[in-house]
Coordinates of C-alpha atoms and ligand atoms in Angstrom, one line a residue:
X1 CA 10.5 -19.8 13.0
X2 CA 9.5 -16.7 11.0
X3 CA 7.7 -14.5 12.9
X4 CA 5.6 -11.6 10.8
X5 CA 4.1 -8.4 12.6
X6 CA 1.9 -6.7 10.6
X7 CA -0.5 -4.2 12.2
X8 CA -3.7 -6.2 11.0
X9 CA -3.5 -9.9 10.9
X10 CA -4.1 -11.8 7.5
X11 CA -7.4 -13.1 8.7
X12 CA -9.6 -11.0 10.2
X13 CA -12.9 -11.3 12.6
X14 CA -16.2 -10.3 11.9
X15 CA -19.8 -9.9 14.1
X16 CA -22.4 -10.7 12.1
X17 CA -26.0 -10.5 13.9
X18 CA -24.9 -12.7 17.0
X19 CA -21.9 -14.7 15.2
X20 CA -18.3 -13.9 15.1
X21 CA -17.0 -14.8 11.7
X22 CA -13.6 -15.1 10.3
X23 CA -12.5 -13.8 7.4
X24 CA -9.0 -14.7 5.2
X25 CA -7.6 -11.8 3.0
X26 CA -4.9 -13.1 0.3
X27 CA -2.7 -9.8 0.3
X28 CA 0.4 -9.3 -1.1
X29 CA 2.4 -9.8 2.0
X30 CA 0.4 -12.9 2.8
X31 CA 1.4 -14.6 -0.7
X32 CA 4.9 -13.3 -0.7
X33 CA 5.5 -15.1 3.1
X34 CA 3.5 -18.2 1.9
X35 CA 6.2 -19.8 0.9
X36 CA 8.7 -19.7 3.5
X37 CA 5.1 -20.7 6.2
X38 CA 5.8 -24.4 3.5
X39 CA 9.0 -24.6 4.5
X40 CA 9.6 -23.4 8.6
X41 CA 7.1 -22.6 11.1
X42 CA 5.9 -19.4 10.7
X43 CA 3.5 -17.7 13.0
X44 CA 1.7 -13.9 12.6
X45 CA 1.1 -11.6 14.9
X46 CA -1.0 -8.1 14.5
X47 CA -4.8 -7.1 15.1
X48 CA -7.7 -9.6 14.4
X49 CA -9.7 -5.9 13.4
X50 CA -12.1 -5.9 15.9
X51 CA -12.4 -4.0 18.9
X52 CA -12.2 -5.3 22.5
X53 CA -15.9 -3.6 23.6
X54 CA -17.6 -5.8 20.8
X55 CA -16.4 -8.8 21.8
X56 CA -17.4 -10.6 25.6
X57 CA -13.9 -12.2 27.6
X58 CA -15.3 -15.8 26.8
X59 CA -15.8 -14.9 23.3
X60 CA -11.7 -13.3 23.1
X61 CA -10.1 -16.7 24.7
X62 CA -12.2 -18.2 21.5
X63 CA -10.5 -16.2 18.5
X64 CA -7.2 -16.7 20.1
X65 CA -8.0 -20.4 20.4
X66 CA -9.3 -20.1 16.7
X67 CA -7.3 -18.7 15.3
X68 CA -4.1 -20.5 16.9
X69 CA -5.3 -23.1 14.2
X70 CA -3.7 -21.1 11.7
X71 CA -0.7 -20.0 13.1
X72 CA -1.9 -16.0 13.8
X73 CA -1.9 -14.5 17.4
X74 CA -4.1 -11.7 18.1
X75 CA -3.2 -8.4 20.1
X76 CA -6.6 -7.2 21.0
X77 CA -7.0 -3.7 21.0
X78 CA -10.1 -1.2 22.7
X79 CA -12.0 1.7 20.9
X80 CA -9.7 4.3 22.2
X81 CA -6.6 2.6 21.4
X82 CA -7.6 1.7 17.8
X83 CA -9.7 5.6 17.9
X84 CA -5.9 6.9 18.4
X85 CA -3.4 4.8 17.4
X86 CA -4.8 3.4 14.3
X87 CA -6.8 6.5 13.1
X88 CA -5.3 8.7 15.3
X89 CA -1.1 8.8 14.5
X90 CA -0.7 6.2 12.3
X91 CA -3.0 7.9 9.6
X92 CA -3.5 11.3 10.8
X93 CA 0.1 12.1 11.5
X94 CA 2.2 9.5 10.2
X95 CA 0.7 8.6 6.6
X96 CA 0.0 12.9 5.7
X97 CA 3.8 13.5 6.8
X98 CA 5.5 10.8 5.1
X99 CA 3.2 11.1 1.7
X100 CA 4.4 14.8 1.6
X101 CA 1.2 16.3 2.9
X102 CA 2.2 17.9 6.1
X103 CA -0.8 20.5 6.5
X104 CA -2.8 17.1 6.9
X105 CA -0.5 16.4 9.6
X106 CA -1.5 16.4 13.5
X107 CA 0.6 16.5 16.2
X108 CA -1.1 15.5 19.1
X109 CA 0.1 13.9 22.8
X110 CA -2.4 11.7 23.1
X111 CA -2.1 10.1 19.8
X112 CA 1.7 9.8 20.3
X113 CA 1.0 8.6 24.2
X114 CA -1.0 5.5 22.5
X115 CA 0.3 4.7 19.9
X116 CA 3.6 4.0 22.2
X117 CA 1.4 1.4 24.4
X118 CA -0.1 0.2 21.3
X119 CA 3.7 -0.9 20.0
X120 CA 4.8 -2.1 23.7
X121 CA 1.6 -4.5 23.4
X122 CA 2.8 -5.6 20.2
X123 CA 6.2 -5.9 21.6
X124 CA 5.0 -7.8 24.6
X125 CA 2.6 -10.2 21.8
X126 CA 6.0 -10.9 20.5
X127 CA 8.3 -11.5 23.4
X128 CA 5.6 -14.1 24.4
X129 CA 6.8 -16.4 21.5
X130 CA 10.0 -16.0 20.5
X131 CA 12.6 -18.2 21.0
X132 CA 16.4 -18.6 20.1
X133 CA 17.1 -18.4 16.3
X134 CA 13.4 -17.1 15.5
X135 CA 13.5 -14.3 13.0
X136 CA 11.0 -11.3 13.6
X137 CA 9.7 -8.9 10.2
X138 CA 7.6 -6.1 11.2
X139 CA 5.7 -4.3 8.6
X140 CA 4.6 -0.4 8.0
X141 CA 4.0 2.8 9.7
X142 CA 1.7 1.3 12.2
X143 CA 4.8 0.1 14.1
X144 CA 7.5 1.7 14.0
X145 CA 8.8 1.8 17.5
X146 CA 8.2 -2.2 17.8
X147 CA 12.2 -3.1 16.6
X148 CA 13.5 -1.4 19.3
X149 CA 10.8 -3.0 21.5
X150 CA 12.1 -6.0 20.8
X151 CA 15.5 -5.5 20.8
X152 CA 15.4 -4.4 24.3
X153 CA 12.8 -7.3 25.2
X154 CA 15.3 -10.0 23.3
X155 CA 18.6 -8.2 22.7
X156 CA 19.4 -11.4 20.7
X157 CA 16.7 -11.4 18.2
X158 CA 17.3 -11.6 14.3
X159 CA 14.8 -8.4 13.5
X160 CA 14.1 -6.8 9.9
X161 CA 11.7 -4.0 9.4
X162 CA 10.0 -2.9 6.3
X163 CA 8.1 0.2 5.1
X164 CA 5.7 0.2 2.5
X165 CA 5.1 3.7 2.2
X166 CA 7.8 6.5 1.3
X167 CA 10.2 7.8 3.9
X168 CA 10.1 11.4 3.1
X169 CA 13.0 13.6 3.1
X170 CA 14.6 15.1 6.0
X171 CA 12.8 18.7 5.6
X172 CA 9.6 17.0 5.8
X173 CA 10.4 14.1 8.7
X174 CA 12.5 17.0 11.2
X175 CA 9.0 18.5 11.5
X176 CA 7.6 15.7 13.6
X177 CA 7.9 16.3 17.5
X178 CA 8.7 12.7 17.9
X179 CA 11.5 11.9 15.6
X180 CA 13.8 11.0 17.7
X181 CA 12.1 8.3 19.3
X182 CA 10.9 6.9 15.7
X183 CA 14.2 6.9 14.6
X184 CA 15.5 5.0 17.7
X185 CA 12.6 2.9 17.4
X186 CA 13.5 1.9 14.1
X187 CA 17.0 1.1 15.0
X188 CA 16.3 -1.5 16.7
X189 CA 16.3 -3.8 13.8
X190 CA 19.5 -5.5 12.0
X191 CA 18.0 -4.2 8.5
X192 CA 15.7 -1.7 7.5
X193 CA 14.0 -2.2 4.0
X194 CA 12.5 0.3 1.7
X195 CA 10.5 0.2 -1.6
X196 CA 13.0 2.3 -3.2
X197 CA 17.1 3.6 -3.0
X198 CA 15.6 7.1 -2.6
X199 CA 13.5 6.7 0.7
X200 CA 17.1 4.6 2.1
X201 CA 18.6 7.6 1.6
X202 CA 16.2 10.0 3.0
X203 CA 16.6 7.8 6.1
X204 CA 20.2 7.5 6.6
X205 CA 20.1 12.0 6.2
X206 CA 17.6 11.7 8.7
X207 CA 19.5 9.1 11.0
X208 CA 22.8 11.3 10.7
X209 CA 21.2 14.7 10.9
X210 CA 19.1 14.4 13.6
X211 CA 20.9 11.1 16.0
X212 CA 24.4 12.1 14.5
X213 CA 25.0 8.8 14.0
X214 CA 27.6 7.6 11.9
X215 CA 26.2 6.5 8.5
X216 CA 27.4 5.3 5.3
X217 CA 25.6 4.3 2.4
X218 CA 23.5 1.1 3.1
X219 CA 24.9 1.6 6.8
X220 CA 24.2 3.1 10.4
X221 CA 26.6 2.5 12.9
X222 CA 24.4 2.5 16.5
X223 CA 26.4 2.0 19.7
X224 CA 27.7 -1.8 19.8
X225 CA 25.5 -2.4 16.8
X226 CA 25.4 -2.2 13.2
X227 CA 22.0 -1.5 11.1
X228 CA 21.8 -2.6 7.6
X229 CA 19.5 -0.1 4.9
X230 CA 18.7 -1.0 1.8
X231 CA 15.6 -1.0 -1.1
X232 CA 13.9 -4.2 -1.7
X233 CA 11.0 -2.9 -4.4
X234 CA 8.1 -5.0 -3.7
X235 CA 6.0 -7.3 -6.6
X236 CA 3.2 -9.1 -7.1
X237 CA 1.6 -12.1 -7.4
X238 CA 2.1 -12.2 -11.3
X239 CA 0.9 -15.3 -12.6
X240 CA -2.3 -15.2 -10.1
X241 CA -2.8 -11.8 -12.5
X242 CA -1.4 -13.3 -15.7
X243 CA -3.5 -16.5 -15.7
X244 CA -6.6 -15.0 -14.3
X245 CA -7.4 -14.9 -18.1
X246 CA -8.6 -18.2 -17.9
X247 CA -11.0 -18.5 -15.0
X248 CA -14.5 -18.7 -16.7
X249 CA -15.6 -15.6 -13.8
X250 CA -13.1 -13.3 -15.5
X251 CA -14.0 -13.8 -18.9
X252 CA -17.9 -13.7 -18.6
X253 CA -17.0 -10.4 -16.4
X254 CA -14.8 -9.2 -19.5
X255 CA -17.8 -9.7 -21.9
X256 CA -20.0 -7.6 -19.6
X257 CA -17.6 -4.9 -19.5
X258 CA -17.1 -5.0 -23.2
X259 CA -20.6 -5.6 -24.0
X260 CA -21.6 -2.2 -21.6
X261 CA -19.3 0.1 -22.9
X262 CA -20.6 -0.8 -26.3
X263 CA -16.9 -1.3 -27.5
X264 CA -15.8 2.4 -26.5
X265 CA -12.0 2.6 -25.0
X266 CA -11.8 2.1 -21.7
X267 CA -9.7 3.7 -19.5
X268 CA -9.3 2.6 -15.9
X269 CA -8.1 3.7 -12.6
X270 CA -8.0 1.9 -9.7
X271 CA -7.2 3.0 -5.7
X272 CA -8.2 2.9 -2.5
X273 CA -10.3 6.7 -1.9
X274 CA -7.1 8.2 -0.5
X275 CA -5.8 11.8 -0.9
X276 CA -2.5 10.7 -1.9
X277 CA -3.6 8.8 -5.1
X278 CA -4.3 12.3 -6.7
X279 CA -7.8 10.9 -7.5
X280 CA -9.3 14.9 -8.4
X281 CA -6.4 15.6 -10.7
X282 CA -6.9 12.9 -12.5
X283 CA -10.7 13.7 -13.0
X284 CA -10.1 17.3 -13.8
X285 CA -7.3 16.1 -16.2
X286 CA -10.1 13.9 -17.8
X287 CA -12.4 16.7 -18.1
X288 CA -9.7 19.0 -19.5
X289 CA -9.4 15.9 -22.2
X290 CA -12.8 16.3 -23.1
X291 CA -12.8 19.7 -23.4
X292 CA -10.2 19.7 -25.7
X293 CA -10.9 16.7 -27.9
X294 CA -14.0 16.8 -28.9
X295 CA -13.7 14.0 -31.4
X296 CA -13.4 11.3 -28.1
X297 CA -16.7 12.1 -26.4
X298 CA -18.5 9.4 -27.0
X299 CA -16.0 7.0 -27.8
X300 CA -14.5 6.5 -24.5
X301 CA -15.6 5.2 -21.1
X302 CA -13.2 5.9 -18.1
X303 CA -14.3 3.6 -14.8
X304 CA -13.4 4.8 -11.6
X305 CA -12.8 2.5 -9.1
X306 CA -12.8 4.2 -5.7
X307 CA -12.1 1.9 -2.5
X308 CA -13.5 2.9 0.6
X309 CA -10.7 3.6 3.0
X310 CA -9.9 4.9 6.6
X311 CA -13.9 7.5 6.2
X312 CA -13.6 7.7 10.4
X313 CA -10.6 10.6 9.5
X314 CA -11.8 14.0 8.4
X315 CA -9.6 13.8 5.3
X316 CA -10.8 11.1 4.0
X317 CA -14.6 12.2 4.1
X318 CA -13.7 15.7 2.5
X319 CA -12.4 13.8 -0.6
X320 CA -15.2 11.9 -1.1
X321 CA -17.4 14.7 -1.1
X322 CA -15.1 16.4 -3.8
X323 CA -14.7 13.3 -5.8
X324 CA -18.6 12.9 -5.9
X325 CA -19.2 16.6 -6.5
X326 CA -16.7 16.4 -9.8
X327 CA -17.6 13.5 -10.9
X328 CA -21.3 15.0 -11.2
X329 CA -19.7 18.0 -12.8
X330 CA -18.7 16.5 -15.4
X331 CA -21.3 13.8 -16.5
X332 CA -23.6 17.1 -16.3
X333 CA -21.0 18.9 -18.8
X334 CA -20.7 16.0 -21.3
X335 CA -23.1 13.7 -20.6
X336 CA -25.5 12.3 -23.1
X337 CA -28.5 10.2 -23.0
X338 CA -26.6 7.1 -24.1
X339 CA -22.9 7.7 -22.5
X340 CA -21.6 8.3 -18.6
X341 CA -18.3 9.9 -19.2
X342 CA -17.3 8.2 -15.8
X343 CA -18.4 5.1 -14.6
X344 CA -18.1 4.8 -10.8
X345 CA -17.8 2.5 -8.2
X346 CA -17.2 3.0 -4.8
X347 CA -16.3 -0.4 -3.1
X348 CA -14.1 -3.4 -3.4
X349 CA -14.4 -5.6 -5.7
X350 CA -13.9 -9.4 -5.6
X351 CA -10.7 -10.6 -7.2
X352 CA -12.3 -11.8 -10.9
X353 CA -14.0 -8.5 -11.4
X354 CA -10.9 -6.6 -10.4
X355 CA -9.1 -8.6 -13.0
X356 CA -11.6 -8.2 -15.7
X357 CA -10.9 -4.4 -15.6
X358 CA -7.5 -4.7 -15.6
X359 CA -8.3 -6.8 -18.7
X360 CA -11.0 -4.9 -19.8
X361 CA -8.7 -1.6 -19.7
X362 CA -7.0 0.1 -22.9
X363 CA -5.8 2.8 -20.6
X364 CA -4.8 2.3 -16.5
X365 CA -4.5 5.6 -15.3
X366 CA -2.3 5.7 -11.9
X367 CA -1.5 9.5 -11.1
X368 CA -0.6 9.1 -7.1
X369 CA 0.9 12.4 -5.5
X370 CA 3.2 10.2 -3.5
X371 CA 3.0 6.4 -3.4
X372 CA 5.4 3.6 -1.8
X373 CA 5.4 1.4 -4.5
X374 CA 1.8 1.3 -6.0
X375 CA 0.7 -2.3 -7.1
X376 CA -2.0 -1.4 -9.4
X377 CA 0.3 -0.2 -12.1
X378 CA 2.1 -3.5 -12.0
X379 CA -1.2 -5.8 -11.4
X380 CA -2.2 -4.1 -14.6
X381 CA 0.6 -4.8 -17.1
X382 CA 0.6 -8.4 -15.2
X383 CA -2.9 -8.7 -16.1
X384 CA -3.1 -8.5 -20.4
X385 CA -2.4 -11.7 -22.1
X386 CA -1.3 -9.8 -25.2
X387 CA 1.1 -7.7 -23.8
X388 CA -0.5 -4.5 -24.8
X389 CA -2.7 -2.1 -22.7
X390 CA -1.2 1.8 -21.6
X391 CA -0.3 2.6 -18.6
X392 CA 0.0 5.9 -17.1
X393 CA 2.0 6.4 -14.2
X394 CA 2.7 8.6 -11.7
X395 CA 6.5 9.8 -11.1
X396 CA 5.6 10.4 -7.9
X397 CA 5.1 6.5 -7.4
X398 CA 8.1 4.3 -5.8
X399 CA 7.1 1.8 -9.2
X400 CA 7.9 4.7 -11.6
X401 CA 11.9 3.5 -11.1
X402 CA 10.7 0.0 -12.3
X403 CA 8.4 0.5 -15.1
X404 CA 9.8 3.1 -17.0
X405 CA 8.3 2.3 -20.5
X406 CA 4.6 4.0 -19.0
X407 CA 3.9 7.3 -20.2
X408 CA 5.2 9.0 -17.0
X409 CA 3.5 12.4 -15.8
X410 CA 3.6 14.6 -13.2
X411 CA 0.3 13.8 -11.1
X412 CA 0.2 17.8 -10.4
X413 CA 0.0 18.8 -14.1
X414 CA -3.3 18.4 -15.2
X415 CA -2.6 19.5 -18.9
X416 CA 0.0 16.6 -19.0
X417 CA -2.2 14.3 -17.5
X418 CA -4.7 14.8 -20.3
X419 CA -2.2 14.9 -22.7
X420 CA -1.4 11.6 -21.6
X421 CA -4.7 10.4 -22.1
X422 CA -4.9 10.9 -25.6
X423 CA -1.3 10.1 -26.8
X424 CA -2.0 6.7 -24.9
X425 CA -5.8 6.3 -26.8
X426 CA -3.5 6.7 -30.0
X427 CA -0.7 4.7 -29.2
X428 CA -0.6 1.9 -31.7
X429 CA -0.8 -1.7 -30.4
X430 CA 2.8 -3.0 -31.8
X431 CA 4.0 0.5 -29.7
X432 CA 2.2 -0.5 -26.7
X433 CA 3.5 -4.4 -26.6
X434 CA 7.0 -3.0 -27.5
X435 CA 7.0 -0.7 -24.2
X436 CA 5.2 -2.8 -22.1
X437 CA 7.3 -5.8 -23.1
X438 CA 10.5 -4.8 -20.9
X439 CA 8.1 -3.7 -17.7
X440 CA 6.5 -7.2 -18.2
X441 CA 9.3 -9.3 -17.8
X442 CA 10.4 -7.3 -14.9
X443 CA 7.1 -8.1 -13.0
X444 CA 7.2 -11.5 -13.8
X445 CA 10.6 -11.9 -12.5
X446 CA 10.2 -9.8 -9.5
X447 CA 7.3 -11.1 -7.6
X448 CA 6.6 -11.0 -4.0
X449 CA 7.8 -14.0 -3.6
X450 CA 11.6 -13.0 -4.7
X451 CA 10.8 -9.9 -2.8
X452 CA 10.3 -11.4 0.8
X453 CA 13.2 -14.0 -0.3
X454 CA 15.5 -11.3 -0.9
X455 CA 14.6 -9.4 1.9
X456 CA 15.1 -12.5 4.6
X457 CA 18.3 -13.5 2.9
X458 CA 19.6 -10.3 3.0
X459 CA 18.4 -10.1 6.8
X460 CA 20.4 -13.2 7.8
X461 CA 23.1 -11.9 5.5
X462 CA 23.6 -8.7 7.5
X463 CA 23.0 -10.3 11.0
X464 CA 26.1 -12.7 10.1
X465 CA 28.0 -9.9 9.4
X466 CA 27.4 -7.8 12.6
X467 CA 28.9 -11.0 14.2
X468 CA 31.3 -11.6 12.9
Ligands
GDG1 C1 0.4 0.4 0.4 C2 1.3 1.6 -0.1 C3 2.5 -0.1 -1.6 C4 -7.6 -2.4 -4.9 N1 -8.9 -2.3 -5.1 C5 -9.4 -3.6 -5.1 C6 -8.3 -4.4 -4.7 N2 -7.2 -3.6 -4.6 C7 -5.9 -4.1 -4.3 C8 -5.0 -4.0 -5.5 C9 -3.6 -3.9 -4.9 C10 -3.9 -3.3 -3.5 O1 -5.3 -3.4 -3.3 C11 -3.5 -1.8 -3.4 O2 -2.1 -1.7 -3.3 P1 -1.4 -0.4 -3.7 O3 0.1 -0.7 -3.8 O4 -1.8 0.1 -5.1 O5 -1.7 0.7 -2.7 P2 -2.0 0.8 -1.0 O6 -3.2 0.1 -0.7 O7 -1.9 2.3 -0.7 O8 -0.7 0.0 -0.4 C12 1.7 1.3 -1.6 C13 1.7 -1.2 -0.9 O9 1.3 -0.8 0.4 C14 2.6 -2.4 -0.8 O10 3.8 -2.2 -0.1 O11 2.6 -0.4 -3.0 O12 2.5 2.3 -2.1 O13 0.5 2.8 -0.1 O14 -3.1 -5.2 -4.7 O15 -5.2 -5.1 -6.3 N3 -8.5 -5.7 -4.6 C15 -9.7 -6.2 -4.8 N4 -10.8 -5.5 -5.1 C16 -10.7 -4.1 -5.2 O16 -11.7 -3.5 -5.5 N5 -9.9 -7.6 -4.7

């Protein structure tokens, strides 16, 4: 049996008025593990998303029973466990550190002291069903202590871990009081994946520099044990993005967006609200492109699609102010009576209407100061049946190693950025098919499904090894 620990489970429960309701979200982890739930038992463990003091004891036996049905069990969590675990050191001490942003970063004992029973629940969760020859994957930053948990629990256990954001390098992770017991904590798996070769390595410094373990490259000798490292760059779902094209929604969608924008050029970005995604650089850099190209006012529409994400942590709120405040800026700079220079929304969007932009887009702008892997860029190339469309992409995302026919910029140098703007408004469409056609094939060859595939093989691969 596969057993997959993510922090959140892929179904989630909801009070609305008196009712409890349930709630499926298709993510990319969810499709890419879909199709080894067809062919072995499979079961999911991680956090139904709502909290203990909202829901009555009767009530909680209910959603486990419930949701049983489809294979997930539920670690319930209280206020104050989520309050410090979840928005305490995952996001406010983990997520700034690792995305290079360490004067976001707290370091604080009681985050640290919860999020440690938060992972031996997990770990507890877990030990509750595994049996002999089950194979464990736990996912993310929200967990990274659970391998070892395991281990120790079931010393046995087949375990792989993967992280979807960066692992930063060792000046950045030797300034957390706890790295020691992340590192161990980690260790406890036979393989540890990354997005990218880069974050392995950054790992392996860390693992020798500060354990003085043995390492070599793709390698940490631990005690008894060995633990396999390597980069498994994560895809999408590309033919849920490349057909979406023909789902009547997405076209009547793409006529509404055309029909709006009174057949300006669109350029599009898309993120959650997150101050890694370098969301006010990319507006000042449009508002620097205004400035100094006077001929495209007027002629160009740029849509701002702006997630909600994590607003409970101060940094979070703080952006959106600033993102509201320069947005307003600049619509009262350039403005007219019949154009918006920015069209923003601020919330998710269902699936078709998500696709329609990407389809809508002449221009995807995705500028992150630090990303994983960022799926947008690749969800947008996926996305136009012609093959043409511009993408603008970060270096600072993991995806910049894959899809290196985007114009690549540096999401801290706003006059590049709008640079970057207009060369892609001016590339010509045979130019754009010819670089996207490369980056294209590579998505549609690489898709979450070969990416969990890989990953699992390469898991058993490594566990034969150490035994052998
Ligand atoms: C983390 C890492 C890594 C966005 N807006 C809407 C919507 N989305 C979907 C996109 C995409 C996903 O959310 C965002 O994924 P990203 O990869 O861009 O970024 P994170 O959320 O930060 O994800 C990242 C990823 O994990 C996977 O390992 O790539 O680096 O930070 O799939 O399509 N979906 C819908 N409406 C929206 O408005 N339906």
């Amino acid at each position: 049996m596969l057993i997959t620990i993510s922090n959140r489970l892929p179904v989630s429960v909801v009070r609305r008025e008196q009712s409890l309701h349930f709630e499926s979200s298709v993510g990319g982890l969810a499709t890419g593990l879909a199709q080894y739930v067809k062919s072995e038992p499979s079961a999911w463990v991680g956090w139904p998303g709502i909290p203990l003091s909202r829901i009555s004891d009767g009530e909680r036996a209910g959603i486990r029973e419930r949701l049983k049905q489809e294979s997930c069990h539920p670690v319930f969590l209280t206020g104050y466990e989520v309050e410090n675990f979840y928005y305490g050191f995952a996001n406010r001490t983990i997520w700034p550190l690792f995305h290079y942003f360490p004067l976001h970063t707290t370091y604080n004992k009681t985050f640290w002291a919860v999020y440690e029973k938060v992972n031996a629940k997990f770990a507890d969760a877990v030990a509750e069903i595994l049996r002999p020859g089950d194979t464990v994957w736990v996912h993310d930053y929200h967990l990274l202590l659970l391998p070892e948990m395991i281990r120790r629990r079931r010393p046995e256990a087949s375990i792989g871990f993967f992280l979807h954001i960066p692992f930063p390098s060792y000046e950045l992770f030797r300034l957390l009081p706890w790295r020691e017991e992340i590192l161990r904590g980690l260790l406890g798996a036979d393989l540890v994946g990354f997005h990218t070769e880069s974050y392995g390595r950054h790992f392996l410094e860390s693992v020798s520099a500060i354990l003085g373990h043995e390492t070599r490259p793709g390698k940490i000798r631990t005690g008894n044990r060995t633990v396999a490292v390597g980069a498994f760059p994560m895809g999408i779902d590309s033919k849920r993005f490349s057909s979406a094209g023909s789902l009547p929604r997405v076209r009547r969608e793409v006529e509404k967006i055309e029909k709006r924008s009174l057949d300006r050029k669109i350029i599009l970005s898309v993120d959650r609200l997150d101050y890694t995604k370098g969301i006010p650089q990319r507006i000042e850099a449009y508002d620097l492109f205004l400035e100094r190209n006077p001929e495209w006012r007027e002629k160009v529409t740029f849509i701002l699609i702006a997630v909600p994400s994590r607003t409970a942590v101060p940094a979070y709120a703080q952006l959106k102010k600033s993102v509201d405040e320069s947005i307003g800026r600049i619509s009262g700079r350039f403005g007219t009576i019949g154009w918006v220079p920015i069209w923003y929304l601020y919330r998710a969007l269902p699936f078709e209407t998500l696709a329609a932009h990407y389809r809508a887009a002449d221009v995807c702008l995705v500028t992150p100061l630090r990303d994983g892997m960022n799926l947008v860029a690749k969800e947008y190339l996926a996305c136009r049946d012609e093959g043409d469309g511009v993408l603008v992409l970060s270096e600072m995302a993991g995806s910049a190693e894959e899809l290196s026919g985007s114009i690549l910029v540096n999401p801290n140098n706003t006059d590049e950025i709008a640079e970057a703007i207009k060369e892609a408004l001016c590339l010509s469409p045979e130019e754009q098919v010819r670089r996207n056609g490369p980056m294209r094939r590579r998505i549609a060859g690489h898709t979450v499904v070969r990416w969990a595939g890989d990953f699992l093989r390469e898991l058993s691969r490594s566990r034969k090894e150490t035994k052998a």
